[in-house]
Amino acid sequence: MPRPLAKGQRVCSPAVSLPPSDLRPLALGEIVDRAATFWRQHFRPLLILSMGFNLLTYILSKVLQLTLQGSPLIQASQGGGGDLAELGAAVFRLMLTMGGVLLGSLWLYYLNTLVVARYVVPTQLGDTVRLGDCVQRALKRLGTFTGAYLLSLGWGVGTLLLLSVPGGLLVGVGALLVARPDGASLRIVGLSLIAIGSILLGLGMLGALLWYLLRFCLLGSVVAMEDASAWRSFRRSGALLSGRVEPGFTGRVPVRAMILVTVVSIILIAVSILCGLPALILQLIYRNPDNPAVSLAPQSLLIPAELLQVMGQAVFNPLGLVVYATLYLDMRVRREGLDLERRLDAAS
């Protein structure tokens, strides 16, 4: 006889009746198809679960935008000059603001992943899930989730530094050659090294970002569905995405996850660009003639246009989160035989 469930555990426990869906190992195309079907069938609850996070992310980006407009750096770029110490302090404050907005937005994104996964995985397993339970689970696991998120940031920073070494070295050597007064030939070589190093540095930063998004795409699902500590959740999210589950190149789990992350990213970037066209057009119409990089668009027009973009993202972002939750469930089936375990529980 299966062990009776404690109060509040029904959503996570695999010891429930078999779902109506076909719980089995899925091909890549089946993961995308099942996620898209689920997103269409559960459009309203997924929108409700994501709208608040998208609004909070928009508020953070708006704070950054207003900070940039009032920054002394903008005044200096418009020919206003300014004290060197004041400009240095402005750069420092701007870097802190940008870093805070980036980290806060990323934290909200992974927290949204947790909330959506708490709805998607049990629903695909045939359980009934209330939206309030998803939010309660996120609040209950907030400390664990934040700890795992900070661990992921440390891992990501280490990867960023490692991938930035080649480009950084070339830029440094190039700068030394340009600074030497030995002749024009060394200056040309130095400028060439700086250009090549800058390209490598940019590629390294992009590679580190993509690796980070790939490596921790299941972190929210793990924290949502498993009662483990921050450290164990951090390691668990990596273990699920390591090794091989099938023969061939696409049988490697990192390759499978990379393909899914790429497909999701292309869709979301296209939607973001399309929904952001009204705000972009306004900024182009109201750009400052003296400084084209600065827009004078009134906030009364700009904010509604930006909220349109937020709405579009809230509509389509859950599709990507459903893909990650479905990948998590597929890894549980492939690595741990979750489908066989549920059949045995149903038969007992």
PDB file of C-alpha atoms in Angstrom, residues 98-308:
ATOM      1  CA  MET A  98      22.488  48.750 -13.920  1.00  0.00           C
ATOM      2  CA  GLY A  99      23.869  45.837 -11.914  1.00  0.00           C
ATOM      3  CA  GLY A 100      20.988  45.990  -9.444  1.00  0.00           C
ATOM      4  CA  VAL A 101      18.384  46.124 -12.208  1.00  0.00           C
ATOM      5  CA  LEU A 102      19.998  43.216 -14.052  1.00  0.00           C
ATOM      6  CA  LEU A 103      20.280  41.015 -10.966  1.00  0.00           C
ATOM      7  CA  GLY A 104      16.789  41.934  -9.788  1.00  0.00           C
ATOM      8  CA  SER A 105      15.267  41.215 -13.192  1.00  0.00           C
ATOM      9  CA  LEU A 106      17.045  37.865 -13.379  1.00  0.00           C
ATOM     10  CA  TRP A 107      15.859  36.977  -9.866  1.00  0.00           C
ATOM     11  CA  LEU A 108      12.266  37.799 -10.832  1.00  0.00           C
ATOM     12  CA  TYR A 109      12.605  35.710 -14.002  1.00  0.00           C
ATOM     13  CA  TYR A 110      13.749  32.603 -12.132  1.00  0.00           C
ATOM     14  CA  LEU A 111      11.114  33.165  -9.439  1.00  0.00           C
ATOM     15  CA  ASN A 112       8.509  33.283 -12.208  1.00  0.00           C
ATOM     16  CA  THR A 113       9.973  30.021 -13.504  1.00  0.00           C
ATOM     17  CA  LEU A 114       9.438  28.508 -10.055  1.00  0.00           C
ATOM     18  CA  VAL A 115       5.798  29.637  -9.838  1.00  0.00           C
ATOM     19  CA  VAL A 116       4.928  28.453 -13.350  1.00  0.00           C
ATOM     20  CA  ALA A 117       6.692  25.107 -12.878  1.00  0.00           C
ATOM     21  CA  ARG A 118       4.666  24.559  -9.716  1.00  0.00           C
ATOM     22  CA  TYR A 119       1.563  24.807 -11.887  1.00  0.00           C
ATOM     23  CA  VAL A 120       2.774  23.040 -15.034  1.00  0.00           C
ATOM     24  CA  VAL A 121       4.410  19.880 -13.679  1.00  0.00           C
ATOM     25  CA  PRO A 122       1.595  18.728 -11.346  1.00  0.00           C
ATOM     26  CA  THR A 123      -1.017  19.606 -13.981  1.00  0.00           C
ATOM     27  CA  GLN A 124       0.774  17.494 -16.582  1.00  0.00           C
ATOM     28  CA  LEU A 125       0.857  14.696 -14.015  1.00  0.00           C
ATOM     29  CA  GLY A 126      -2.917  14.873 -13.708  1.00  0.00           C
ATOM     30  CA  ASP A 127      -3.270  16.786 -10.422  1.00  0.00           C
ATOM     31  CA  THR A 128      -5.518  19.747  -9.776  1.00  0.00           C
ATOM     32  CA  VAL A 129      -3.506  22.844  -8.866  1.00  0.00           C
ATOM     33  CA  ARG A 130      -4.767  26.134  -7.491  1.00  0.00           C
ATOM     34  CA  LEU A 131      -2.961  29.318  -8.508  1.00  0.00           C
ATOM     35  CA  GLY A 132      -2.761  30.388  -4.881  1.00  0.00           C
ATOM     36  CA  ASP A 133      -0.879  27.199  -4.033  1.00  0.00           C
ATOM     37  CA  CYS A 134       1.776  28.094  -6.615  1.00  0.00           C
ATOM     38  CA  VAL A 135       2.340  31.492  -5.014  1.00  0.00           C
ATOM     39  CA  GLN A 136       2.364  29.990  -1.516  1.00  0.00           C
ATOM     40  CA  ARG A 137       4.975  27.468  -2.610  1.00  0.00           C
ATOM     41  CA  ALA A 138       7.143  30.301  -3.966  1.00  0.00           C
ATOM     42  CA  LEU A 139       6.853  32.235  -0.689  1.00  0.00           C
ATOM     43  CA  LYS A 140       7.611  29.127   1.353  1.00  0.00           C
ATOM     44  CA  ARG A 141      10.713  28.344  -0.701  1.00  0.00           C
ATOM     45  CA  LEU A 142      11.825  31.960  -1.155  1.00  0.00           C
ATOM     46  CA  GLY A 143      14.886  31.667   1.090  1.00  0.00           C
ATOM     47  CA  THR A 144      16.016  28.408  -0.502  1.00  0.00           C
ATOM     48  CA  PHE A 145      15.400  29.799  -3.962  1.00  0.00           C
ATOM     49  CA  THR A 146      17.358  32.993  -3.249  1.00  0.00           C
ATOM     50  CA  GLY A 147      20.267  30.992  -1.845  1.00  0.00           C
ATOM     51  CA  ALA A 148      20.355  28.771  -4.934  1.00  0.00           C
ATOM     52  CA  TYR A 149      20.123  31.874  -7.132  1.00  0.00           C
ATOM     53  CA  LEU A 150      23.122  33.466  -5.379  1.00  0.00           C
ATOM     54  CA  LEU A 151      25.081  30.242  -5.828  1.00  0.00           C
ATOM     55  CA  SER A 152      24.232  30.291  -9.529  1.00  0.00           C
ATOM     56  CA  LEU A 153      25.426  33.898  -9.767  1.00  0.00           C
ATOM     57  CA  GLY A 154      28.779  32.969  -8.230  1.00  0.00           C
ATOM     58  CA  TRP A 155      29.131  30.123 -10.722  1.00  0.00           C
ATOM     59  CA  GLY A 156      28.156  32.458 -13.557  1.00  0.00           C
ATOM     60  CA  VAL A 157      30.653  35.142 -12.539  1.00  0.00           C
ATOM     61  CA  GLY A 158      33.430  32.549 -12.464  1.00  0.00           C
ATOM     62  CA  THR A 159      32.484  31.393 -15.957  1.00  0.00           C
ATOM     63  CA  LEU A 160      32.361  35.000 -17.174  1.00  0.00           C
ATOM     64  CA  LEU A 161      35.849  35.717 -15.847  1.00  0.00           C
ATOM     65  CA  LEU A 162      37.202  32.527 -17.399  1.00  0.00           C
ATOM     66  CA  LEU A 163      35.741  33.231 -20.844  1.00  0.00           C
ATOM     67  CA  SER A 164      36.875  36.868 -20.691  1.00  0.00           C
ATOM     68  CA  VAL A 165      40.542  36.025 -20.124  1.00  0.00           C
ATOM     69  CA  PRO A 166      41.620  35.660 -23.815  1.00  0.00           C
ATOM     70  CA  GLY A 167      39.953  38.877 -24.943  1.00  0.00           C
ATOM     71  CA  GLY A 168      41.058  40.762 -21.843  1.00  0.00           C
ATOM     72  CA  LEU A 169      44.692  39.731 -22.360  1.00  0.00           C
ATOM     73  CA  LEU A 170      44.662  40.865 -25.990  1.00  0.00           C
ATOM     74  CA  VAL A 171      43.104  44.211 -25.051  1.00  0.00           C
ATOM     75  CA  GLY A 172      45.667  44.699 -22.293  1.00  0.00           C
ATOM     76  CA  VAL A 173      48.636  43.879 -24.553  1.00  0.00           C
ATOM     77  CA  GLY A 174      47.209  46.099 -27.280  1.00  0.00           C
ATOM     78  CA  ALA A 175      46.805  48.999 -24.869  1.00  0.00           C
ATOM     79  CA  LEU A 176      50.429  48.627 -23.755  1.00  0.00           C
ATOM     80  CA  LEU A 177      51.637  48.663 -27.364  1.00  0.00           C
ATOM     81  CA  VAL A 178      49.558  51.745 -28.201  1.00  0.00           C
ATOM     82  CA  ALA A 179      50.953  53.564 -25.162  1.00  0.00           C
ATOM     83  CA  ARG A 180      54.568  52.945 -26.198  1.00  0.00           C
ATOM     84  CA  PRO A 181      56.232  55.789 -28.142  1.00  0.00           C
ATOM     85  CA  ASP A 182      58.347  53.416 -30.277  1.00  0.00           C
ATOM     86  CA  GLY A 183      56.700  54.059 -33.618  1.00  0.00           C
ATOM     87  CA  ALA A 184      53.562  53.875 -35.706  1.00  0.00           C
ATOM     88  CA  SER A 185      53.978  50.167 -36.491  1.00  0.00           C
ATOM     89  CA  LEU A 186      53.533  49.125 -32.854  1.00  0.00           C
ATOM     90  CA  ARG A 187      50.559  51.447 -32.583  1.00  0.00           C
ATOM     91  CA  ILE A 188      48.859  49.731 -35.541  1.00  0.00           C
ATOM     92  CA  VAL A 189      49.567  46.304 -34.054  1.00  0.00           C
ATOM     93  CA  GLY A 190      48.237  47.494 -30.692  1.00  0.00           C
ATOM     94  CA  LEU A 191      45.024  48.839 -32.208  1.00  0.00           C
ATOM     95  CA  SER A 192      44.547  45.575 -34.085  1.00  0.00           C
ATOM     96  CA  LEU A 193      44.993  43.585 -30.872  1.00  0.00           C
ATOM     97  CA  ILE A 194      42.523  45.846 -29.087  1.00  0.00           C
ATOM     98  CA  ALA A 195      39.949  45.334 -31.854  1.00  0.00           C
ATOM     99  CA  ILE A 196      40.408  41.540 -31.888  1.00  0.00           C
ATOM    100  CA  GLY A 197      40.428  41.418 -28.091  1.00  0.00           C
ATOM    101  CA  SER A 198      37.223  43.461 -27.883  1.00  0.00           C
ATOM    102  CA  ILE A 199      35.487  41.039 -30.247  1.00  0.00           C
ATOM    103  CA  LEU A 200      36.689  38.051 -28.209  1.00  0.00           C
ATOM    104  CA  LEU A 201      35.669  39.808 -25.015  1.00  0.00           C
ATOM    105  CA  GLY A 202      32.175  40.399 -26.376  1.00  0.00           C
ATOM    106  CA  LEU A 203      31.877  36.795 -27.548  1.00  0.00           C
ATOM    107  CA  GLY A 204      33.089  35.584 -24.160  1.00  0.00           C
ATOM    108  CA  MET A 205      30.475  37.653 -22.344  1.00  0.00           C
ATOM    109  CA  LEU A 206      27.755  36.410 -24.697  1.00  0.00           C
ATOM    110  CA  GLY A 207      28.917  32.823 -24.278  1.00  0.00           C
ATOM    111  CA  ALA A 208      28.896  33.192 -20.487  1.00  0.00           C
ATOM    112  CA  LEU A 209      25.344  34.562 -20.563  1.00  0.00           C
ATOM    113  CA  LEU A 210      24.079  31.768 -22.804  1.00  0.00           C
ATOM    114  CA  TRP A 211      25.849  29.153 -20.684  1.00  0.00           C
ATOM    115  CA  TYR A 212      24.279  30.602 -17.537  1.00  0.00           C
ATOM    116  CA  LEU A 213      20.760  30.540 -18.989  1.00  0.00           C
ATOM    117  CA  LEU A 214      21.325  26.965 -20.181  1.00  0.00           C
ATOM    118  CA  ARG A 215      22.967  25.650 -17.016  1.00  0.00           C
ATOM    119  CA  PHE A 216      20.267  26.920 -14.666  1.00  0.00           C
ATOM    120  CA  CYS A 217      17.141  26.677 -16.820  1.00  0.00           C
ATOM    121  CA  LEU A 218      15.804  23.913 -14.523  1.00  0.00           C
ATOM    122  CA  LEU A 219      16.677  25.627 -11.229  1.00  0.00           C
ATOM    123  CA  GLY A 220      13.184  27.044 -10.727  1.00  0.00           C
ATOM    124  CA  SER A 221      11.545  23.697 -11.490  1.00  0.00           C
ATOM    125  CA  VAL A 222      13.797  21.877  -9.027  1.00  0.00           C
ATOM    126  CA  VAL A 223      13.071  24.337  -6.208  1.00  0.00           C
ATOM    127  CA  ALA A 224       9.357  24.258  -7.045  1.00  0.00           C
ATOM    128  CA  MET A 225       8.944  20.482  -7.026  1.00  0.00           C
ATOM    129  CA  GLU A 226      11.604  19.127  -4.647  1.00  0.00           C
ATOM    130  CA  ASP A 227      12.128  19.819  -0.946  1.00  0.00           C
ATOM    131  CA  ALA A 228      15.904  20.216  -0.970  1.00  0.00           C
ATOM    132  CA  SER A 229      18.293  22.826   0.404  1.00  0.00           C
ATOM    133  CA  ALA A 230      19.713  25.649  -1.690  1.00  0.00           C
ATOM    134  CA  TRP A 231      22.998  23.801  -2.244  1.00  0.00           C
ATOM    135  CA  ARG A 232      21.292  20.529  -3.157  1.00  0.00           C
ATOM    136  CA  SER A 233      18.883  22.324  -5.493  1.00  0.00           C
ATOM    137  CA  PHE A 234      21.835  24.066  -7.129  1.00  0.00           C
ATOM    138  CA  ARG A 235      23.617  20.757  -7.708  1.00  0.00           C
ATOM    139  CA  ARG A 236      20.442  18.935  -8.676  1.00  0.00           C
ATOM    140  CA  SER A 237      19.670  21.409 -11.472  1.00  0.00           C
ATOM    141  CA  GLY A 238      23.102  20.719 -12.942  1.00  0.00           C
ATOM    142  CA  ALA A 239      22.886  16.951 -12.531  1.00  0.00           C
ATOM    143  CA  LEU A 240      19.625  16.799 -14.479  1.00  0.00           C
ATOM    144  CA  LEU A 241      21.297  18.601 -17.396  1.00  0.00           C
ATOM    145  CA  SER A 242      24.470  16.521 -17.551  1.00  0.00           C
ATOM    146  CA  GLY A 243      25.406  13.338 -19.365  1.00  0.00           C
ATOM    147  CA  ARG A 244      23.589  11.511 -22.133  1.00  0.00           C
ATOM    148  CA  VAL A 245      20.086  10.043 -22.459  1.00  0.00           C
ATOM    149  CA  GLU A 246      20.186   8.766 -26.063  1.00  0.00           C
ATOM    150  CA  PRO A 247      22.782   7.741 -28.659  1.00  0.00           C
ATOM    151  CA  GLY A 248      23.958  10.368 -31.110  1.00  0.00           C
ATOM    152  CA  PHE A 249      24.807  14.051 -30.886  1.00  0.00           C
ATOM    153  CA  THR A 250      21.356  15.188 -29.764  1.00  0.00           C
ATOM    154  CA  GLY A 251      21.355  12.473 -27.126  1.00  0.00           C
ATOM    155  CA  ARG A 252      23.611  14.606 -24.950  1.00  0.00           C
ATOM    156  CA  VAL A 253      21.453  16.474 -22.452  1.00  0.00           C
ATOM    157  CA  PRO A 254      23.309  19.821 -22.748  1.00  0.00           C
ATOM    158  CA  VAL A 255      22.784  19.731 -26.520  1.00  0.00           C
ATOM    159  CA  ARG A 256      19.070  18.973 -26.108  1.00  0.00           C
ATOM    160  CA  ALA A 257      18.699  21.779 -23.595  1.00  0.00           C
ATOM    161  CA  MET A 258      20.687  24.169 -25.806  1.00  0.00           C
ATOM    162  CA  ILE A 259      18.367  23.506 -28.746  1.00  0.00           C
ATOM    163  CA  LEU A 260      15.285  24.110 -26.603  1.00  0.00           C
ATOM    164  CA  VAL A 261      16.742  27.280 -25.045  1.00  0.00           C
ATOM    165  CA  THR A 262      17.653  28.573 -28.520  1.00  0.00           C
ATOM    166  CA  VAL A 263      14.154  27.930 -29.892  1.00  0.00           C
ATOM    167  CA  VAL A 264      12.536  29.600 -26.888  1.00  0.00           C
ATOM    168  CA  SER A 265      14.922  32.570 -27.051  1.00  0.00           C
ATOM    169  CA  ILE A 266      14.252  33.176 -30.748  1.00  0.00           C
ATOM    170  CA  ILE A 267      10.491  33.164 -30.168  1.00  0.00           C
ATOM    171  CA  LEU A 268      10.651  35.487 -27.167  1.00  0.00           C
ATOM    172  CA  ILE A 269      13.106  37.899 -28.793  1.00  0.00           C
ATOM    173  CA  ALA A 270      10.902  38.130 -31.892  1.00  0.00           C
ATOM    174  CA  VAL A 271       7.816  38.801 -29.743  1.00  0.00           C
ATOM    175  CA  SER A 272       9.674  41.405 -27.684  1.00  0.00           C
ATOM    176  CA  ILE A 273      10.868  43.242 -30.792  1.00  0.00           C
ATOM    177  CA  LEU A 274       7.412  43.179 -32.362  1.00  0.00           C
ATOM    178  CA  CYS A 275       5.624  44.385 -29.234  1.00  0.00           C
ATOM    179  CA  GLY A 276       8.334  46.996 -28.612  1.00  0.00           C
ATOM    180  CA  LEU A 277       7.904  48.676 -32.006  1.00  0.00           C
ATOM    181  CA  PRO A 278       5.402  51.333 -30.759  1.00  0.00           C
ATOM    182  CA  ALA A 279       7.778  52.477 -28.003  1.00  0.00           C
ATOM    183  CA  LEU A 280      10.726  52.444 -30.430  1.00  0.00           C
ATOM    184  CA  ILE A 281       8.809  54.516 -32.988  1.00  0.00           C
ATOM    185  CA  LEU A 282       7.918  57.081 -30.313  1.00  0.00           C
ATOM    186  CA  GLN A 283      11.540  57.350 -29.229  1.00  0.00           C
ATOM    187  CA  LEU A 284      12.627  57.885 -32.842  1.00  0.00           C
ATOM    188  CA  ILE A 285       9.966  60.533 -33.444  1.00  0.00           C
ATOM    189  CA  TYR A 286      10.863  62.468 -30.287  1.00  0.00           C
ATOM    190  CA  ARG A 287      14.632  62.026 -30.433  1.00  0.00           C
ATOM    191  CA  ASN A 288      16.761  64.998 -29.446  1.00  0.00           C
ATOM    192  CA  PRO A 289      18.173  66.734 -32.577  1.00  0.00           C
ATOM    193  CA  ASP A 290      21.296  67.767 -30.654  1.00  0.00           C
ATOM    194  CA  ASN A 291      21.871  64.240 -29.324  1.00  0.00           C
ATOM    195  CA  PRO A 292      20.110  61.463 -31.273  1.00  0.00           C
ATOM    196  CA  ALA A 293      20.914  58.995 -28.503  1.00  0.00           C
ATOM    197  CA  VAL A 294      18.516  60.838 -26.186  1.00  0.00           C
ATOM    198  CA  SER A 295      14.744  60.635 -26.618  1.00  0.00           C
ATOM    199  CA  LEU A 296      12.397  63.420 -25.517  1.00  0.00           C
ATOM    200  CA  ALA A 297       9.233  61.328 -25.849  1.00  0.00           C
ATOM    201  CA  PRO A 298       6.646  62.319 -23.183  1.00  0.00           C
ATOM    202  CA  GLN A 299       6.044  59.671 -20.543  1.00  0.00           C
ATOM    203  CA  SER A 300       2.274  59.994 -21.067  1.00  0.00           C
ATOM    204  CA  LEU A 301       2.780  58.405 -24.499  1.00  0.00           C
ATOM    205  CA  LEU A 302       5.824  56.281 -23.783  1.00  0.00           C
ATOM    206  CA  ILE A 303       4.480  54.406 -20.751  1.00  0.00           C
ATOM    207  CA  PRO A 304       1.334  53.047 -22.525  1.00  0.00           C
ATOM    208  CA  ALA A 305       3.509  51.931 -25.449  1.00  0.00           C
ATOM    209  CA  GLU A 306       5.909  50.197 -23.072  1.00  0.00           C
ATOM    210  CA  LEU A 307       3.031  48.559 -21.211  1.00  0.00           C
ATOM    211  CA  LEU A 308       1.926  47.093 -24.528  1.00  0.00           C
TER     212      LEU A 308
END
